[in-house]
Amino acid sequence: MARSPLLGLPKDVRMETFDEGNFHVFSPARLNSGSVEGIKVRDLDCHMALERYKPWWLRPTFGGRDFALEFETQFLFWRTTDGRCGVAIPLVAGNLRAFFKSKNGKLVLEWTGNTEEFLGGPAALLYTAVGDDPHEVCETAMTDVIQATGYFRPRIAKPEPAFVDYLGWCTWDAFYHDVSAEKLLDGIDSFLERDIPIRYVVLDDGWQTVNPDNKKLLALSPDKAKFPDGLLPVIAEAKMEMGIDFFGVWHTLQGYWNGVDPDGPLGQRYRTLPSADGTRTMIHPDDIGRFFMDFHDRLRRSGVDFVKVDNQSSLEKFVPDPARSVQAMRAYQHALQGSALLHFHGGLIHCMCNSSDVAYHMLGTSLWRNSDDFFPKQPESHQFHIQTNVLNNLWSSAFALPDWDMFQSHHEHGAFHAAARAISGGPVYVSDRPGEQNPDVLRRLCDDHGMLYRCPRPALPAPDCITTNCLVENRILKIVNVCGPHEAHGVIGLFHCRQGDAPVADQWCPGDLPFLNDCDVVAYSFRNGTLARMQEDEIDEPRPITLEPLEFDLVAIAPVWREVVACLGLVDKYNAGGAVQDEEFIEEQDCFQVTLRGSGTAGFFCAAQPREVQVEGQPAAFDYNPITGFLAVPVEASDWGNNEVLVFL
């Protein structure tokens, strides 16, 4: 009989085995208590918790054998003294939402919501699982939760919005609230002048008609002073004359920050409810479907392709009765996602949304902001931002495509942010001020047509970084992902995230990639431009690296074919292997054939100098280093976007 990895649960909490883990089911009498204290993890060595430190956002916190959880915790990972690992996930059940806190070094499981509906039956409020592989434990745990609860769907079962494959621009950090039709178009034009191929735009906060005194929405139409002719002509010009394919606009889940104005036109059209403190006004859950349908239909007819919806986890502050918060969130999410699927083919960015009652109702849409904002004026925020995103991915990537937020390419640490997003697997968009863009940073993210070299799955922390706080420990944050045809290529991001001015010396190895196939590989350092080949039995051998504060390296990992050749991709891009579309060894010609997307420097490993290299059927110049075996081939832009490279050995 399986035993729970948790100690201290009451005897009336029943454990039910489901696939790889266990659900802990609470009796009706226990539900009325509201909490269970004194919970411990069996054989605990260390842990990492995802805490809801702000109403809208999560962050990782770290500890040893005692817990000191300051805020609601929605996901708990631990390692045990015998080298295994485990997870505990508080759940949403009906109108109840559970979470961990701590007291005297032990866990406390609390829940909020309406317990009346469970008076006649039990509720599963907690899931646990243990295993040997950290990534597998997290993935299978969330798969179990999704399958058993039925409230939401996995990421891989939901469509990804088309715009996520392209480079975009958001108006927020460029203009903040002071946006207008003229500034918007001038901003797009500033990218065109610098030959930076952005393909979508997000019109952020500042475009709506609101009551400035109470921050409530007055009308669905835009601010007439800023957009005198409405959105339609602005969007039409951006698309027809400026190469923009997708146009998104911002609004909040409640309409605007404090909801809708009950005394305005919208307050007459839709039923409203005041918050308990009287400062906010929400549309009644029975009317919210009609509101989103009306709003999004108007936006769609103006040319809008997707929406970014903010302030989602604040809904609990709007609901007059806190016990009805989960019920209200369910109604709002079903209405929002249903409208987005109908009007925008699922084009929706969930934002300020990291509470579990949002996550566990994501039935139809997949894109979600994964962390607090990029703060260009807060120097201490940049390392925290990257570490938070990749650790949050352990949880969020099961049900969402994580969005690591916009950044500014011209920022002092713009390349640091760009490199992390390049391998994140999520969308990449900037909030550059017009005229200040850094073309070198932006062009390393995408091809000549603005299509990203995006990894096919969300990035994850290397296993040994999951319980390591790289903000304070003398460790480099290692971010891993796959790319290339059949996901046979990999990338390891190495980021100095420690606060302070000291360098960090650490180690990495190709074996940090848990997805790596058993084969010989080559590794190319973006930072140093160096190449190393490793036999299959050498991939776990540590390799030293030292980085100064906020420095990074990206190591492209490629499989070696026939023990003599490998393609790294376009090595002047952040995610080199993302450019590899296809590769094949042609035996009868003793030739390695590769299809690459975009232009730049194609990098190869060759055991010996090739007889000839061809690009698109024509002989091509190349440089070869006989000591390392590195082969560099310049590849120009082509009309059809791809280049076929043949290396004759």
XYZ file of C-alpha atoms in Angstrom:
649
model
C 0.000 0.000 0.000
C 1.334 3.436 -0.987
C 2.146 5.816 1.809
C 1.824 9.573 1.747
C 5.010 11.650 1.536
C 3.366 13.972 4.063
C 3.195 13.417 7.789
C 0.662 14.956 10.150
C -2.467 14.828 8.028
C -5.553 13.917 10.084
C -6.826 10.351 9.884
C -10.076 11.483 8.279
C -8.129 12.797 5.274
C -8.315 9.901 2.842
C -5.541 9.207 0.315
C -6.570 8.009 -3.155
C -3.906 6.815 -5.597
C -4.178 8.183 -9.127
C -1.659 7.085 -11.752
C 1.712 8.379 -10.472
C 0.562 10.206 -7.350
C -2.055 10.618 -4.653
C -5.025 12.860 -4.027
C -5.788 13.726 -0.423
C -9.540 13.862 0.096
C -11.020 15.867 2.958
C -14.213 14.845 4.722
C -17.177 17.239 5.027
C -16.501 17.722 8.733
C -12.845 18.505 8.058
C -13.763 21.027 5.360
C -15.580 23.142 7.927
C -12.344 23.623 9.899
C -10.728 25.720 7.149
C -7.179 24.462 7.720
C -4.873 21.658 8.809
C -1.702 22.468 10.754
C 1.439 20.523 11.650
C 2.138 18.941 8.255
C 5.677 17.709 7.578
C 7.397 16.192 4.536
C 8.780 12.709 5.088
C 12.642 12.617 4.987
C 12.826 16.256 3.859
C 16.242 17.655 2.923
C 15.456 20.943 1.116
C 12.600 22.578 -0.771
C 11.475 25.233 -3.247
C 8.042 26.848 -2.967
C 6.146 29.040 -5.431
C 4.610 31.767 -3.270
C 1.906 34.231 -4.248
C 3.854 37.195 -2.860
C 1.649 39.698 -4.660
C -2.046 39.173 -5.466
C -1.169 38.632 -9.133
C 2.302 37.037 -9.137
C 4.345 34.085 -7.901
C 7.980 33.896 -6.883
C 10.225 31.006 -5.808
C 11.420 30.802 -2.224
C 13.915 28.300 -0.870
C 14.534 26.500 2.385
C 15.873 23.445 4.149
C 14.053 21.099 6.520
C 11.860 23.796 8.068
C 9.265 25.886 6.276
C 8.963 29.666 6.509
C 6.292 30.433 3.924
C 5.359 34.089 4.182
C 2.573 33.999 1.582
C 0.118 31.586 -0.035
C 2.032 28.748 -1.698
C 0.519 27.069 -4.753
C 3.295 24.604 -5.641
C 5.861 22.875 -3.436
C 8.897 20.903 -4.643
C 11.321 19.102 -2.336
C 14.302 16.786 -2.231
C 14.605 13.998 0.310
C 17.594 12.733 2.221
C 17.719 9.572 0.073
C 18.103 11.594 -3.161
C 14.507 11.435 -4.377
C 12.170 14.367 -4.965
C 8.504 15.183 -4.597
C 5.766 17.746 -5.148
C 2.663 18.843 -3.275
C 0.013 20.859 -5.107
C -2.934 22.508 -3.314
C -6.013 22.351 -5.529
C -9.199 24.098 -6.532
C -12.210 21.903 -5.774
C -15.624 23.241 -6.643
C -15.739 26.691 -5.038
C -12.833 26.000 -2.669
C -9.238 27.084 -3.255
C -6.460 25.551 -1.152
C -2.917 26.788 -0.487
C -0.004 26.209 1.872
C 1.321 28.508 4.550
C 3.574 27.596 7.472
C 3.679 27.799 11.241
C 6.561 26.866 13.544
C 8.512 25.345 10.663
C 5.676 23.055 9.560
C 3.190 23.288 6.724
C -0.351 24.551 7.136
C -2.904 23.725 4.455
C -5.640 26.363 4.308
C -8.627 26.787 2.040
C -11.127 29.519 1.308
C -14.486 29.536 -0.403
C -17.954 28.187 0.035
C -17.896 24.925 2.001
C -21.685 24.609 2.066
C -21.801 22.730 -1.244
C -19.546 20.020 0.240
C -21.592 19.374 3.373
C -22.851 16.188 1.811
C -19.561 14.967 0.398
C -15.744 15.153 0.470
C -13.338 17.290 -1.575
C -9.822 16.611 -2.881
C -7.782 19.652 -1.878
C -4.237 18.330 -2.218
C -2.136 16.235 -4.598
C 1.287 14.707 -3.845
C 3.791 12.641 -5.814
C 7.376 11.420 -5.451
C 9.948 10.196 -7.964
C 13.555 10.222 -9.060
C 13.602 12.743 -11.934
C 12.639 16.321 -10.947
C 11.245 17.325 -14.336
C 9.265 14.118 -14.703
C 7.793 14.402 -11.218
C 6.561 17.951 -11.903
C 5.188 17.059 -15.323
C 3.399 13.865 -14.300
C 1.986 15.535 -11.200
C 0.355 18.311 -13.194
C -0.855 15.780 -15.771
C -2.577 13.851 -12.984
C -4.175 17.024 -11.597
C -5.456 18.061 -15.027
C -6.898 14.641 -15.799
C -8.500 14.075 -12.422
C -10.050 17.490 -11.798
C -11.265 18.253 -15.322
C -11.324 22.009 -14.665
C -8.606 22.918 -17.187
C -6.629 21.496 -20.098
C -2.912 20.892 -20.644
C -0.898 23.325 -22.726
C -0.312 20.807 -25.500
C -4.082 20.330 -25.961
C -4.763 24.035 -26.583
C -3.950 26.198 -29.611
C -1.052 28.637 -29.486
C -1.846 32.089 -30.911
C -0.115 32.597 -34.253
C 1.603 35.822 -33.210
C 3.830 34.091 -30.638
C 6.166 32.932 -33.423
C 7.113 36.518 -34.322
C 8.888 39.519 -32.840
C 6.538 42.130 -31.406
C 6.385 45.571 -29.805
C 4.284 46.776 -26.846
C 3.597 50.444 -26.155
C 3.782 50.282 -22.341
C 7.358 51.148 -21.360
C 7.613 53.355 -24.453
C 4.721 55.699 -23.569
C 3.017 54.341 -20.429
C -0.457 55.959 -20.308
C 0.530 58.755 -22.678
C -0.170 56.803 -25.862
C -2.014 58.090 -28.945
C -2.680 57.134 -32.548
C 0.158 59.351 -33.749
C 2.679 58.026 -31.231
C 1.684 54.456 -31.973
C 2.248 54.785 -35.727
C 5.454 56.771 -35.243
C 6.688 54.016 -32.953
C 6.061 51.320 -35.558
C 7.748 53.458 -38.190
C 10.861 53.776 -36.019
C 11.330 49.989 -36.250
C 10.905 50.064 -40.029
C 13.524 52.811 -40.339
C 16.016 50.549 -38.591
C 15.048 47.472 -40.609
C 13.794 45.639 -37.522
C 11.009 43.276 -38.633
C 8.382 43.456 -35.889
C 5.224 41.613 -36.890
C 2.776 42.473 -34.103
C 1.892 45.327 -31.779
C 0.254 45.453 -28.361
C -1.577 48.699 -27.607
C -1.305 48.764 -23.824
C -3.031 50.809 -21.115
C -3.965 54.394 -21.976
C -6.290 53.997 -24.974
C -9.665 53.534 -23.259
C -12.410 55.936 -22.241
C -12.273 55.975 -18.447
C -13.342 58.093 -15.526
C -10.038 59.567 -14.260
C -11.452 60.140 -10.799
C -12.314 56.544 -9.981
C -10.330 54.576 -12.630
C -13.471 52.927 -13.970
C -14.431 52.212 -17.560
C -17.032 54.492 -19.119
C -17.384 53.165 -22.669
C -16.132 50.469 -25.035
C -14.921 53.070 -27.542
C -11.362 54.505 -27.354
C -10.414 57.856 -25.856
C -11.489 60.407 -28.478
C -8.657 62.802 -27.644
C -6.033 60.116 -28.303
C -7.772 58.155 -31.065
C -10.158 60.694 -32.633
C -11.119 58.410 -35.520
C -11.241 55.229 -33.457
C -8.995 52.195 -33.715
C -10.021 51.027 -37.189
C -7.981 53.479 -39.331
C -4.930 53.192 -37.079
C -4.906 49.407 -37.228
C -5.584 49.429 -40.962
C -2.579 51.692 -41.594
C -0.345 49.553 -39.364
C -1.336 46.409 -41.254
C -1.589 47.643 -44.824
C 1.331 50.068 -44.898
C 3.715 49.040 -42.107
C 3.917 45.243 -42.266
C 2.081 44.505 -39.017
C 0.273 41.160 -39.193
C -1.283 41.006 -35.728
C -2.645 43.839 -33.589
C -3.456 43.367 -29.910
C -5.060 45.651 -27.349
C -5.029 45.730 -23.569
C -7.867 45.758 -21.072
C -8.444 44.358 -17.610
C -10.633 41.428 -16.634
C -13.032 43.894 -15.032
C -12.930 46.436 -17.887
C -10.503 48.827 -16.192
C -8.507 48.846 -12.953
C -11.490 49.525 -10.675
C -14.063 47.984 -12.974
C -16.872 49.753 -14.814
C -18.491 53.025 -13.777
C -21.976 52.132 -12.489
C -23.176 55.644 -13.322
C -21.825 55.585 -16.895
C -23.250 54.056 -20.091
C -21.816 50.617 -19.299
C -23.393 50.669 -15.862
C -26.759 51.117 -17.535
C -26.184 48.328 -20.049
C -24.853 45.608 -17.723
C -25.764 44.579 -14.188
C -23.046 45.541 -11.711
C -22.008 44.675 -8.173
C -20.026 46.854 -5.752
C -17.032 45.407 -3.895
C -17.240 44.928 -0.143
C -15.322 48.169 0.470
C -17.270 50.106 -2.178
C -14.197 51.181 -4.192
C -14.596 48.736 -7.104
C -17.446 47.742 -9.382
C -17.666 44.416 -11.192
C -20.069 43.313 -13.859
C -22.391 40.672 -12.465
C -21.166 37.152 -13.357
C -24.496 36.531 -15.091
C -23.758 39.435 -17.470
C -20.013 39.085 -17.964
C -20.388 36.810 -20.984
C -22.473 39.416 -22.791
C -19.964 42.131 -21.853
C -16.979 40.271 -23.330
C -18.944 39.321 -26.440
C -19.919 42.947 -27.051
C -16.451 44.294 -26.262
C -14.489 41.773 -28.303
C -16.866 41.910 -31.253
C -16.293 45.669 -31.416
C -12.520 45.165 -31.218
C -12.530 42.417 -33.858
C -14.462 44.617 -36.284
C -11.822 47.308 -35.741
C -9.086 44.900 -36.835
C -7.902 43.640 -33.440
C -6.441 40.108 -33.491
C -5.827 39.416 -29.798
C -6.192 40.895 -26.333
C -3.941 41.185 -23.309
C -6.164 40.983 -20.226
C -4.691 42.348 -16.991
C -5.673 42.380 -13.315
C -7.154 38.882 -13.389
C -6.186 37.670 -9.923
C -7.644 40.849 -8.406
C -11.173 39.607 -9.007
C -11.306 38.384 -5.400
C -11.123 42.065 -4.335
C -14.190 42.865 -6.456
C -16.484 40.048 -5.319
C -18.865 41.268 -2.578
C -18.784 37.869 -0.824
C -15.228 36.415 -0.617
C -16.697 32.917 -0.264
C -17.929 33.269 -3.845
C -14.562 34.268 -5.351
C -13.799 30.956 -7.063
C -17.336 30.749 -8.398
C -17.028 34.265 -9.834
C -13.610 33.524 -11.331
C -14.971 30.430 -13.045
C -17.763 32.459 -14.649
C -15.375 35.227 -15.713
C -12.781 32.838 -17.145
C -15.316 30.817 -19.100
C -16.770 34.027 -20.529
C -13.385 35.574 -21.315
C -11.873 32.493 -22.913
C -15.040 31.674 -24.826
C -15.123 35.148 -26.320
C -11.398 35.069 -27.138
C -11.786 31.731 -28.908
C -14.750 33.016 -30.901
C -13.388 36.423 -31.849
C -9.597 35.961 -31.833
C -9.009 32.210 -32.367
C -7.761 32.026 -28.787
C -5.583 35.133 -29.055
C -5.457 36.028 -25.368
C -2.604 36.886 -23.017
C -3.652 36.208 -19.437
C -1.861 38.805 -17.284
C -1.619 39.557 -13.560
C -3.074 36.082 -13.324
C -0.831 33.769 -11.295
C -3.414 32.669 -8.729
C -4.532 29.065 -8.893
C -8.189 29.956 -9.494
C -7.128 31.439 -12.840
C -4.691 28.656 -13.699
C -7.096 25.846 -12.917
C -9.830 27.321 -15.135
C -7.722 27.710 -18.296
C -9.830 25.430 -20.450
C -9.433 27.032 -23.855
C -6.503 29.448 -23.929
C -2.812 28.899 -23.322
C -0.789 32.119 -23.157
C -0.085 33.514 -19.699
C 2.235 36.109 -18.223
C 4.553 34.153 -15.990
C 5.987 36.743 -13.625
C 5.904 40.297 -12.390
C 6.890 43.007 -14.865
C 10.189 43.897 -16.449
C 11.167 46.996 -14.470
C 13.679 49.057 -16.456
C 14.304 51.437 -13.545
C 14.824 48.829 -10.795
C 18.439 47.548 -11.012
C 17.897 44.722 -8.532
C 14.944 43.274 -10.462
C 16.671 41.793 -13.506
C 18.246 38.685 -11.968
C 15.099 38.055 -9.927
C 13.000 38.304 -13.086
C 14.878 35.560 -14.935
C 15.118 33.163 -11.986
C 11.437 33.638 -11.147
C 10.289 32.889 -14.670
C 12.202 29.669 -15.191
C 11.252 28.239 -11.784
C 7.605 29.231 -12.209
C 7.733 27.253 -15.465
C 7.951 24.019 -13.466
C 4.284 24.569 -12.620
C 2.852 26.856 -15.282
C 4.238 25.113 -18.375
C 1.860 22.202 -17.792
C -1.228 24.285 -18.581
C 0.141 27.430 -20.251
C 2.696 28.807 -22.652
C 4.619 31.094 -20.276
C 5.216 34.686 -21.373
C 8.306 36.162 -19.675
C 7.109 39.729 -20.354
C 8.381 42.438 -22.644
C 11.789 44.076 -22.214
C 13.783 46.926 -23.762
C 16.568 46.093 -26.200
C 18.256 49.446 -25.526
C 18.343 48.838 -21.777
C 21.721 48.365 -20.104
C 20.807 44.715 -19.575
C 18.738 44.312 -22.716
C 20.897 41.482 -24.077
C 20.599 39.618 -20.749
C 16.807 39.691 -21.018
C 16.812 38.959 -24.745
C 18.976 35.850 -24.333
C 16.710 34.436 -21.637
C 13.584 35.021 -23.680
C 15.222 33.589 -26.795
C 15.352 30.152 -25.157
C 12.224 30.511 -22.993
C 9.955 28.863 -25.560
C 7.465 31.718 -25.164
C 6.695 34.932 -27.042
C 9.293 37.683 -27.402
C 8.273 41.315 -27.591
C 9.906 44.571 -26.611
C 8.739 47.891 -25.188
C 11.481 49.999 -26.749
C 11.198 53.749 -26.863
C 11.025 54.828 -30.529
C 14.426 55.648 -31.936
C 16.352 53.924 -29.144
C 16.128 50.312 -30.323
C 19.243 48.136 -30.354
C 19.093 46.388 -33.752
C 21.966 44.010 -32.920
C 20.083 42.587 -29.938
C 16.774 42.316 -31.789
C 18.161 40.695 -34.937
C 19.727 37.920 -32.879
C 16.205 36.857 -31.881
C 14.603 36.324 -35.278
C 15.106 35.738 -38.981
C 14.970 38.352 -41.730
C 11.169 38.304 -41.687
C 10.682 38.669 -37.949
C 10.027 34.992 -37.203
C 11.577 33.930 -33.901
C 13.993 31.066 -33.371
C 11.588 29.826 -30.707
C 12.045 26.575 -28.828
C 9.111 24.160 -29.219
C 8.512 23.771 -25.484
C 8.854 25.977 -22.385
C 12.311 26.198 -20.816
C 13.043 24.568 -17.461
C 15.723 25.006 -14.806
C 18.500 22.421 -14.845
C 17.681 19.814 -12.176
C 20.433 20.969 -9.802
C 19.128 24.557 -9.901
C 15.573 23.825 -8.729
C 16.359 24.090 -5.014
C 19.242 26.535 -5.464
C 18.651 30.235 -4.873
C 20.990 31.719 -7.463
C 20.201 35.219 -6.195
C 22.262 34.607 -3.050
C 24.280 31.434 -3.602
C 27.549 31.225 -5.505
C 25.863 29.397 -8.373
C 25.019 30.183 -11.978
C 21.409 29.762 -13.047
C 21.187 27.099 -15.750
C 18.197 27.171 -18.091
C 17.692 24.250 -20.487
C 15.589 23.680 -23.579
C 15.433 21.789 -26.868
C 15.220 22.946 -30.468
C 15.926 21.815 -34.022
C 14.354 18.996 -36.022
C 12.840 16.263 -33.833
C 14.044 18.283 -30.815
C 17.451 16.666 -31.295
C 19.330 19.918 -30.560
C 19.545 21.628 -27.214
C 20.522 24.892 -25.584
C 21.831 25.614 -22.100
C 21.516 29.180 -20.846
C 24.029 30.218 -18.183
C 23.035 33.380 -16.302
C 24.770 35.264 -13.503
C 21.802 36.067 -11.263
C 23.521 36.539 -7.936
C 22.882 39.933 -6.358
C 25.962 42.043 -5.774
C 29.173 42.855 -7.626
C 31.111 39.591 -7.342
C 31.750 37.177 -10.215
C 30.435 33.625 -9.958
C 32.497 30.556 -10.862
C 30.497 27.415 -11.489
C 30.260 24.378 -13.754
C 27.992 23.080 -16.494
C 27.862 20.014 -18.713
C 25.739 18.789 -21.652
C 24.183 16.354 -19.197
C 22.378 19.322 -17.637
C 19.974 18.796 -20.535
C 17.706 16.001 -19.280
C 16.224 15.643 -22.776
C 19.564 14.837 -24.409
C 19.685 11.691 -26.536
C 22.500 9.206 -25.983
C 25.078 10.247 -28.588
C 28.263 12.214 -29.154
C 27.657 15.958 -29.129
C 29.351 19.256 -29.820
C 28.881 22.374 -27.715
C 29.304 25.946 -28.966
C 29.638 28.923 -26.636
C 27.854 32.045 -27.890
C 29.865 34.196 -25.510
C 33.333 32.927 -26.404
C 32.809 31.561 -29.899
C 34.451 28.277 -28.904
C 33.575 24.721 -29.915
C 34.106 21.470 -28.033
C 33.300 17.903 -28.966
C 32.285 15.374 -26.323
C 31.920 11.627 -26.545
C 28.750 10.063 -25.196
C 30.535 9.023 -21.997
C 31.846 12.583 -21.474
C 28.579 14.523 -21.451
C 28.378 14.543 -17.649
C 31.916 15.812 -17.166
C 31.804 19.304 -15.574
C 33.115 22.288 -17.509
C 34.095 25.461 -15.663
C 32.613 28.879 -16.345
C 33.010 32.257 -14.674
C 30.592 35.120 -15.272
C 30.557 38.690 -14.055
C 27.316 40.177 -12.687
C 24.479 40.045 -15.242
C 26.644 38.304 -17.820
C 25.380 35.238 -19.650
C 26.344 32.534 -22.093
C 24.233 30.362 -24.365
C 25.644 26.958 -25.213
C 24.273 25.313 -28.352
C 24.314 21.502 -28.177
C 24.148 19.505 -31.427
C 24.308 15.757 -32.178
C 27.291 14.438 -34.137
C 26.410 12.519 -37.310
C 28.490 9.513 -38.361
C 31.116 10.670 -35.819
C 32.356 13.301 -38.290
C 29.933 16.232 -38.666
C 27.354 18.300 -36.799
C 25.374 21.468 -37.476
C 25.086 24.050 -34.699
C 22.736 26.360 -36.600
C 23.216 30.096 -37.026
C 25.800 30.850 -34.361
C 25.290 34.618 -34.382
C 21.719 34.110 -33.142
C 20.932 33.654 -29.469
C 19.264 30.300 -30.098
C 21.548 28.933 -32.818
C 19.889 25.529 -33.104
C 16.486 27.090 -33.620
C 17.525 27.904 -37.184
C 18.010 24.232 -38.121
C 14.924 23.091 -40.025
C 16.165 19.747 -41.346
C 19.409 17.770 -41.514
C 20.389 14.558 -43.254
C 23.566 12.632 -44.029
C 23.634 11.522 -47.679
C 25.782 8.400 -47.745
C 26.268 8.062 -51.506
C 27.674 11.597 -51.752
C 29.460 11.590 -48.387
C 27.594 14.814 -47.794
C 25.788 16.486 -44.887
C 22.689 18.386 -46.006
C 21.122 21.014 -43.750
C 18.234 23.420 -44.224
C 18.615 26.635 -42.257
C 16.042 29.402 -41.759
C 17.325 32.943 -42.084
C 20.732 34.470 -42.711
C 23.919 34.778 -40.695
C 26.888 32.570 -39.908
C 26.179 28.849 -40.155
C 28.321 26.889 -37.715
C 29.381 23.251 -38.133
C 31.694 20.730 -36.597
C 33.757 18.778 -39.133
C 36.309 16.145 -38.155
C 38.313 17.128 -41.234
C 38.264 20.046 -43.631
C 35.403 19.574 -46.120
C 36.084 19.126 -49.826
C 33.474 21.717 -50.702
C 30.566 23.671 -49.235
C 27.525 24.736 -51.231
C 24.755 27.172 -50.315
C 21.623 26.951 -52.434
C 23.481 24.867 -55.010
C 26.365 27.303 -55.423
C 29.949 26.924 -54.125
C 30.376 28.939 -50.933
C 33.317 30.410 -49.082
C 34.062 29.009 -45.633
C 36.513 29.205 -42.758
C 37.765 26.037 -41.083
C 39.697 25.617 -37.835
C 41.585 22.300 -37.965
C 42.290 22.353 -34.225
C 38.663 22.554 -33.034
C 36.947 21.373 -36.214
C 34.786 24.523 -36.340
C 33.462 25.352 -39.807
C 31.906 28.790 -40.428
C 29.808 29.404 -43.534
C 28.271 32.822 -44.323
C 24.648 32.489 -45.378
C 22.808 35.338 -47.085
C 19.089 36.118 -46.935
C 17.026 34.219 -49.489
C 13.690 35.018 -51.098
C 12.027 31.917 -49.668
C 13.472 32.328 -46.173
C 15.485 29.090 -46.012
C 18.933 28.121 -47.223
C 20.087 24.639 -48.132
C 23.702 24.040 -47.123
C 25.681 21.030 -48.348
C 28.950 20.074 -46.655
C 30.950 17.582 -48.762
C 33.298 15.613 -46.538
